[in-house]
Coordinates of C-alpha atoms and ligand atoms in Angstrom, one line a residue:
X288 CA -17.7 -3.4 22.4
X289 CA -15.8 -5.2 19.5
X290 CA -12.5 -3.5 18.6
X291 CA -11.7 -3.4 14.7
X292 CA -8.3 -3.9 12.9
X293 CA -8.9 -0.3 11.4
X294 CA -11.1 2.7 11.2
X295 CA -11.2 5.0 8.5
X296 CA -10.2 8.5 9.4
X297 CA -13.0 10.7 9.1
X298 CA -12.1 14.5 8.4
X299 CA -13.8 17.7 10.4
X300 CA -17.4 17.7 9.2
X301 CA -17.2 21.4 8.8
X302 CA -14.1 21.2 6.7
X303 CA -15.4 18.4 4.4
X304 CA -18.9 20.4 4.2
X305 CA -17.0 23.5 2.8
X306 CA -15.6 21.4 -0.4
X307 CA -19.2 19.4 -0.6
X308 CA -20.6 23.0 -0.6
X309 CA -18.3 24.0 -3.7
X310 CA -19.5 20.7 -5.3
X311 CA -23.0 21.9 -5.0
X312 CA -22.3 25.2 -6.4
X313 CA -20.2 24.3 -9.5
X314 CA -22.3 21.1 -10.1
X315 CA -19.2 19.4 -11.1
X316 CA -19.0 16.0 -9.9
X317 CA -16.3 14.1 -11.8
X318 CA -14.0 14.3 -15.0
X319 CA -11.0 15.7 -13.7
X320 CA -13.1 18.5 -11.5
X321 CA -11.5 21.3 -9.7
X322 CA -11.2 19.5 -6.4
X323 CA -9.3 16.6 -8.1
X324 CA -7.0 19.2 -9.5
X325 CA -6.9 21.1 -6.1
X326 CA -5.7 17.7 -4.4
X327 CA -3.3 16.9 -7.2
X328 CA -1.6 20.1 -6.9
X329 CA -1.4 20.0 -3.1
X330 CA 0.3 16.5 -3.3
X331 CA 2.6 17.4 -5.9
X332 CA 3.7 20.4 -3.6
X333 CA 3.7 18.4 -0.6
X334 CA 6.0 15.5 -1.9
X335 CA 7.9 17.9 -4.4
X336 CA 7.1 16.0 -7.4
X337 CA 5.0 16.3 -10.5
X338 CA 3.2 14.1 -12.6
X339 CA 0.8 12.8 -10.2
X340 CA -2.7 11.8 -11.2
X341 CA -5.6 10.7 -9.1
X342 CA -7.4 7.6 -9.9
X343 CA -10.3 5.4 -9.0
X344 CA -8.2 3.0 -6.8
X345 CA -4.9 1.2 -6.3
X346 CA -5.5 -1.8 -8.3
X347 CA -6.3 0.2 -11.3
X348 CA -3.4 2.7 -10.8
X349 CA -1.0 -0.5 -10.8
X350 CA -2.6 -1.5 -14.1
X351 CA -2.4 1.7 -15.7
X352 CA 1.1 2.1 -14.7
X353 CA 2.0 -1.2 -16.4
X354 CA -0.3 -0.3 -19.7
X355 CA 1.7 2.8 -19.8
X356 CA 5.1 1.4 -19.6
X357 CA 4.1 -1.3 -21.8
X358 CA 2.9 1.0 -24.3
X359 CA 5.6 3.7 -24.0
X360 CA 8.6 1.3 -23.8
X361 CA 7.5 -1.4 -26.5
X362 CA 7.1 -4.1 -24.0
X363 CA 5.4 -7.2 -25.0
X364 CA 2.2 -7.9 -23.2
X365 CA 3.3 -11.6 -22.5
X366 CA 6.5 -10.4 -20.8
X367 CA 7.2 -11.1 -17.1
X368 CA 7.5 -8.8 -13.8
X369 CA 9.4 -9.8 -10.9
X370 CA 7.7 -9.1 -8.1
X371 CA 7.3 -10.0 -4.1
X372 CA 5.2 -12.8 -2.9
X373 CA 4.4 -10.8 0.6
X374 CA 2.1 -8.4 -0.6
X375 CA -1.9 -8.0 -0.9
X376 CA -3.2 -9.8 -3.6
X377 CA -3.9 -6.8 -5.7
X378 CA -0.3 -6.4 -6.7
X379 CA -0.2 -9.7 -8.4
X380 CA -3.7 -9.6 -9.7
X381 CA -3.1 -6.4 -11.4
X382 CA -0.2 -7.8 -13.3
X383 CA -1.9 -11.0 -14.5
X384 CA -4.9 -9.0 -15.2
X385 CA -2.8 -7.0 -17.7
X386 CA -1.7 -10.4 -19.2
X387 CA 2.1 -10.1 -17.5
X388 CA 3.4 -13.1 -15.6
X389 CA 4.4 -12.4 -12.1
X390 CA 7.7 -14.2 -11.1
X391 CA 8.1 -14.0 -7.4
X392 CA 11.5 -13.3 -5.9
X393 CA 11.8 -13.9 -2.1
X394 CA 11.8 -11.4 0.6
X395 CA 14.2 -10.3 3.1
X396 CA 14.0 -11.6 6.8
X397 CA 13.8 -8.2 8.6
X398 CA 11.8 -5.7 6.7
X399 CA 9.8 -8.5 4.2
X400 CA 10.6 -6.3 1.4
X401 CA 11.8 -8.0 -2.2
X402 CA 15.4 -9.2 -1.6
X403 CA 17.5 -7.5 -4.4
X404 CA 19.8 -10.6 -4.6
X405 CA 16.9 -12.7 -5.2
X406 CA 15.7 -10.2 -8.1
X407 CA 19.1 -10.5 -9.9
X408 CA 18.9 -14.0 -9.7
X409 CA 15.5 -14.3 -11.2
X410 CA 16.0 -11.9 -14.3
X411 CA 15.5 -13.8 -17.5
X412 CA 15.4 -12.3 -21.0
X413 CA 11.5 -12.2 -20.8
X414 CA 11.9 -9.8 -17.6
X415 CA 10.8 -6.4 -18.6
X416 CA 9.4 -4.9 -15.1
X417 CA 10.2 -5.1 -11.5
X418 CA 7.1 -4.4 -9.0
X419 CA 8.6 -4.0 -5.5
X420 CA 6.2 -3.2 -2.7
X421 CA 7.3 -0.9 0.0
X422 CA 5.1 -3.4 2.5
X423 CA 3.8 -1.8 5.9
X424 CA 5.6 1.3 4.8
X425 CA 9.0 -0.3 5.3
X426 CA 11.2 0.9 2.1
X427 CA 12.7 -1.4 0.0
X428 CA 16.3 -1.4 -0.9
X429 CA 15.5 1.1 -3.7
X430 CA 19.3 1.9 -4.5
X431 CA 20.3 -1.6 -4.9
X432 CA 17.1 -2.4 -6.9
X433 CA 17.1 0.9 -9.2
X434 CA 20.9 -0.4 -10.1
X435 CA 19.7 -3.7 -11.2
X436 CA 16.9 -2.3 -13.0
X437 CA 19.3 0.2 -14.9
X438 CA 21.8 -2.5 -15.4
X439 CA 19.1 -4.9 -17.1
X440 CA 17.2 -2.1 -18.9
X441 CA 14.0 -3.1 -16.8
X442 CA 11.3 -0.5 -15.7
X443 CA 10.5 -0.3 -12.2
X444 CA 6.8 0.2 -11.0
X445 CA 7.0 0.6 -6.8
X446 CA 3.9 -0.3 -5.1
X447 CA 3.9 2.3 -2.1
X448 CA 0.4 1.4 -1.2
X449 CA 1.5 1.5 2.3
X450 CA 3.9 4.4 2.0
X451 CA 1.9 7.7 2.1
X452 CA 4.6 10.2 3.5
X453 CA 7.5 7.9 3.7
X454 CA 11.1 9.5 3.1
X455 CA 14.0 7.5 1.4
X456 CA 17.3 9.1 1.6
X457 CA 15.8 12.6 2.2
X458 CA 13.5 12.2 -0.7
X459 CA 9.8 11.3 -0.6
X460 CA 9.5 7.5 -1.6
X461 CA 7.2 8.7 -4.8
X462 CA 10.6 10.6 -6.4
X463 CA 11.9 6.8 -7.2
X464 CA 11.4 4.3 -9.9
X465 CA 9.4 4.6 -13.4
X466 CA 6.0 4.8 -11.6
X467 CA 4.8 4.6 -8.1
X468 CA 1.2 3.9 -6.7
X469 CA -0.3 5.0 -3.2
X470 CA -3.6 3.4 -2.4
X471 CA -6.1 5.8 -0.9
X472 CA -8.5 3.5 0.1
X473 CA -10.7 3.9 3.4
X474 CA -8.6 1.7 5.3
X475 CA -5.2 3.7 4.6
X476 CA -3.8 6.3 6.8
X477 CA -4.5 8.9 4.1
X478 CA -7.5 8.1 2.1
X479 CA -10.2 9.5 -0.5
X480 CA -12.7 6.7 0.5
X481 CA -11.5 4.8 -2.8
X482 CA -8.8 6.2 -4.8
X483 CA -5.1 6.3 -5.5
X484 CA -2.2 8.2 -6.3
X485 CA -0.1 7.3 -9.6
X486 CA 3.1 9.2 -10.0
X487 CA 5.4 8.8 -13.0
X488 CA 8.9 10.1 -13.6
X489 CA 8.6 10.9 -16.9
X490 CA 6.1 13.4 -18.6
X491 CA 5.4 11.5 -21.4
X492 CA 4.4 8.5 -19.4
X493 CA 2.2 10.9 -17.4
X494 CA 0.5 12.0 -20.5
X495 CA -0.1 8.5 -22.0
X496 CA -1.5 7.5 -18.5
X497 CA -3.9 10.7 -18.4
X498 CA -5.5 9.3 -21.6
X499 CA -5.5 5.8 -20.5
X500 CA -7.6 6.6 -17.6
X501 CA -10.1 8.7 -19.7
X502 CA -11.4 6.3 -22.3
X503 CA -8.1 7.0 -24.5
X504 CA -9.3 10.5 -25.1
X505 CA -6.6 12.8 -26.6
X506 CA -6.4 16.3 -25.5
X507 CA -9.3 17.3 -28.2
X508 CA -11.5 14.6 -26.6
X509 CA -11.0 12.4 -29.5
X510 CA -11.0 8.5 -28.6
X511 CA -7.7 7.9 -30.3
X512 CA -6.6 4.7 -28.3
X513 CA -7.6 2.0 -26.0
X514 CA -8.5 3.5 -22.5
X515 CA -10.6 2.8 -19.5
X516 CA -12.5 4.9 -17.0
X517 CA -10.3 5.3 -13.9
X518 CA -10.9 8.6 -12.7
X519 CA -11.1 9.8 -9.1
X520 CA -14.6 11.8 -8.6
X521 CA -15.0 15.0 -6.8
X522 CA -16.6 13.7 -3.6
X523 CA -13.6 11.3 -3.0
X524 CA -11.2 14.4 -3.8
X525 CA -13.3 16.2 -1.1
X526 CA -12.5 13.9 1.4
X527 CA -8.8 14.1 0.6
X528 CA -8.6 17.9 0.9
X529 CA -10.4 18.0 4.1
X530 CA -7.9 15.5 5.5
X531 CA -4.4 16.3 4.1
X532 CA -3.7 19.1 6.6
X533 CA -4.3 16.6 9.4
X534 CA -1.5 13.9 8.1
X535 CA 1.1 14.9 10.7
X536 CA -1.3 14.6 13.6
X537 CA -2.7 11.3 12.2
X538 CA 0.8 9.8 12.0
X539 CA 2.2 11.3 15.2
X540 CA -1.0 9.4 17.0
X541 CA -0.1 6.3 15.2
X542 CA 3.5 6.1 16.2
X543 CA 2.1 7.1 20.0
X544 CA -0.1 4.2 19.8
X545 CA 2.6 1.8 18.4
X546 CA 4.9 2.9 21.2
X547 CA 2.1 1.8 23.7
X548 CA 2.1 -1.5 22.0
X549 CA 5.8 -1.7 22.0
X550 CA 6.0 -1.1 25.8
X551 CA 3.5 -3.7 26.6
X552 CA 4.4 -6.4 23.9
X553 CA 8.2 -6.1 23.7
X554 CA 8.9 -8.5 26.7
X555 CA 6.7 -11.2 25.6
X556 CA 8.8 -14.1 24.6
X557 CA 6.8 -15.4 22.0
X558 CA 7.2 -12.1 20.0
X559 CA 10.0 -11.9 17.8
X560 CA 9.4 -8.5 16.1
X561 CA 7.1 -5.3 16.4
X562 CA 7.5 -3.7 13.1
X563 CA 8.2 0.0 13.1
X564 CA 7.9 2.3 10.2
X565 CA 8.1 6.0 10.1
X566 CA 4.1 6.1 9.1
X567 CA 2.8 3.5 11.2
X568 CA 0.5 2.6 8.5
X569 CA -0.1 -1.0 10.2
X570 CA 0.7 -2.6 13.5
X571 CA 2.6 -6.0 12.2
X572 CA 3.6 -8.1 14.9
X573 CA 5.8 -11.0 14.3
X574 CA 5.3 -14.1 16.5
X575 CA 8.1 -16.6 17.1
X576 CA 6.0 -19.6 15.3
X577 CA 2.8 -19.9 13.2
X578 CA 1.0 -21.7 16.0
X579 CA 1.2 -18.9 18.4
X580 CA 0.1 -16.2 15.9
X581 CA -2.8 -18.6 15.3
X582 CA -3.4 -19.2 19.0
X583 CA -3.4 -15.4 19.5
X584 CA -5.6 -14.6 16.4
X585 CA -8.3 -17.3 17.9
X586 CA -8.1 -15.8 21.6
X587 CA -8.7 -12.0 20.1
X588 CA -11.4 -13.2 17.9
X589 CA -13.1 -14.5 21.1
X590 CA -12.7 -11.1 22.5
X591 CA -14.1 -9.6 19.6
X592 CA -10.8 -8.1 18.8
X593 CA -9.8 -8.1 15.3
X594 CA -6.6 -8.8 14.2
X595 CA -5.8 -9.6 10.2
X596 CA -3.2 -12.0 8.8
X597 CA -2.0 -9.6 6.4
X598 CA -0.6 -11.1 4.0
X599 CA -1.4 -14.8 4.3
X600 CA -0.8 -16.8 2.3
X601 CA 2.1 -16.2 0.7
X602 CA 1.1 -15.7 -3.0
X603 CA 3.7 -18.0 -4.4
X604 CA 1.4 -20.8 -3.0
X605 CA -1.8 -19.5 -4.9
X606 CA -2.7 -21.8 -7.6
X607 CA -3.9 -18.9 -9.9
X608 CA -0.7 -17.2 -9.9
X609 CA 1.1 -20.5 -11.2
X610 CA 4.4 -19.6 -9.5
X611 CA 7.2 -21.7 -10.5
X612 CA 9.2 -20.5 -7.3
X613 CA 9.1 -21.2 -3.9
X614 CA 9.6 -18.5 -1.4
X615 CA 10.5 -19.8 2.0
X616 CA 10.9 -16.6 3.9
X617 CA 7.7 -15.1 2.7
X618 CA 5.9 -18.4 3.6
X619 CA 7.4 -18.4 6.9
X620 CA 6.8 -14.7 7.6
X621 CA 3.4 -14.8 6.2
X622 CA 2.4 -17.8 8.5
X623 CA 3.8 -15.9 11.8
X624 CA 2.4 -12.3 11.4
X625 CA -0.5 -10.6 12.6
X626 CA -1.5 -6.9 12.3
X627 CA -3.3 -5.6 15.5
X628 CA -5.9 -2.7 15.5
X629 CA -4.4 1.0 14.9
X630 CA -6.5 3.9 13.9
X631 CA -7.0 7.6 15.0
X632 CA -8.8 7.5 18.3
X633 CA -7.9 4.0 19.3
X634 CA -7.6 4.3 23.3
X635 CA -4.7 3.9 25.7
X636 CA -7.5 1.3 27.5
X637 CA -8.1 -0.5 24.5
X638 CA -4.6 -1.3 23.4
X639 CA -4.0 -2.3 27.1
X640 CA -6.8 -4.5 26.6
X641 CA -5.4 -5.9 23.6
X642 CA -1.9 -6.4 24.8
X643 CA -3.4 -8.0 28.2
X644 CA -5.3 -10.5 26.3
X645 CA -2.1 -11.4 23.8
X646 CA 0.1 -11.6 27.2
X647 CA -2.4 -13.6 29.2
X648 CA -2.3 -16.4 26.6
X649 CA -0.8 -19.7 27.5
X650 CA 1.5 -20.5 25.1
X651 CA 4.1 -22.5 27.3
X652 CA 3.5 -25.6 25.3
X653 CA 5.2 -23.2 22.5
X654 CA 8.9 -23.4 22.3
X655 CA 10.5 -20.0 22.5
X656 CA 13.6 -19.7 20.5
Ligands
T4K836 N1 -1.2 -3.0 -3.1 C1 -1.1 -3.1 -1.9 C2 0.1 -3.3 -1.1 C3 -2.2 -2.8 -1.1 O1 -2.3 -3.3 0.1 C4 -3.5 -2.8 -1.6 C5 -4.9 -2.7 -0.9 C6 -3.5 -2.5 -3.0 C7 -2.3 -2.6 -3.9 C8 -4.6 -2.2 -3.8 O2 -5.1 -0.8 -3.5 P1 -6.7 -0.7 -3.6 O3 -7.3 -1.1 -4.7 O4 -7.5 -1.2 -2.4 O5 -7.2 0.8 -3.3 C9 -8.1 -3.8 2.7 C10 -8.1 -2.8 1.9 O6 -9.4 -2.9 1.0 C11 -7.2 -2.6 0.8 O7 -7.1 -1.4 0.2 C12 -5.9 -2.9 1.3 N2 -4.7 -2.9 0.4 C13 -5.9 -4.2 2.1 C14 -4.3 -4.5 2.6 O8 -6.9 -4.2 3.2 P2 -9.5 -5.4 4.1 O9 -10.2 -6.4 3.6 O10 -8.7 -5.7 5.2 O11 -10.6 -4.4 4.7 P3 -11.9 -4.7 5.5 O12 -13.0 -4.3 4.9 O13 -11.8 -6.1 6.1 O14 -11.8 -3.5 6.8 C15 -10.9 -3.7 7.8 C16 -11.4 -3.2 8.9 O15 -11.9 -1.7 9.0 C17 -12.9 -3.6 9.6 O16 -12.9 -4.0 10.5 C18 -13.9 -2.5 9.5 C19 -12.9 -1.4 9.2 N3 -13.6 -0.5 8.2 C20 -13.4 -0.8 7.2 C21 -14.1 -0.1 5.9 C22 -13.6 -0.4 4.3 C23 -14.4 0.6 8.5 O17 -14.8 0.8 9.7 N4 -15.3 1.1 7.5 C24 -15.0 0.9 6.2 O18 -15.5 2.0 5.2 O19 -8.9 -4.8 2.9

């Protein structure tokens, strides 16, 4: 029986049906309907923030965040955005899609997030945005990044796609930066099938973005500015509402799964680090060499166990992103990391099978440092 790297959380069917029934009764399917409004309110209360918009997906949410700040802060569309090369391609593609130039600053060796010193070293007069990623739910060094941003008058958009429910210095991660984005894609620990949460610090940015995601309509539904269609629909919100109260249980189970992995893998001499984060959005394992990671991937594939090379290759090596910098740490980490299966319902037996498979591989020709 194949073991996938992730499986979407499916909320209780009766709970979901109650929300779907509401859709059938109201006949309201999209365009900021009652369920989208209800989920927005729940999330704002849960995270003690305001100015949340629910949108169609994380990629569009990032684009809307940049567009909003370009517009409200009078930033030229050809500006540079300092960002991390160790992330999903959407972080950089969304910048380029908006005409911005991603400039890569290398990452830290331990949490794999963008290194603030490298941000400072790469700022030019064209740098107008910083787009850090709390990769795998590991928080960036927010205080240092925000200090740099304030000093140079640069705006920050945090890609918090992996960070649902994460706290930083006793506050929810969404409370930082000029804007933050959390992807609510089906593979995320809390999801709305497709979707994203976009949060702004300033009400004025929120109001601008609200128009941008809805064809540029103003309050009177007049098309007064450029806009696009990036709205979340009611069926997606129904999935979110049916699952939101289960989130603590979902995270607790993922932590338990990670504990079992750690128990079985921590003495493997070819493993350097098993990454733990407070939401355990992923199960990233850093091997001591790229060859070890490749061999493990191959063996797991032979046994129909899916592991993913999130995030290979390092984005500074991709031709279409035209990077002028070389990010050695990111390239090294991207080459040595594998994300192992983690999802609600993954049994202890299956985890044991995965760990046995990894531990039984003969990597004796590999050098253990
Ligand atoms: N920024 C960051 C840092 C991100 O990580 C992402 C997305 C974004 C921005 C953009 O957000 P979105 O625009 O996507 O909202 C996944 C996701 O598609 C993507 O959302 C995510 N990050 C990225 C890291 O991973 P894949 O290509 O790994 O998914 P896939 O289709 O290979 O599925 C993995 C496993 O899950 C499969 O074995 C089967 C299982 N699965 C998957 C789906 C979709 C199911 O059982 N059912 C399903 O419906 O991309």
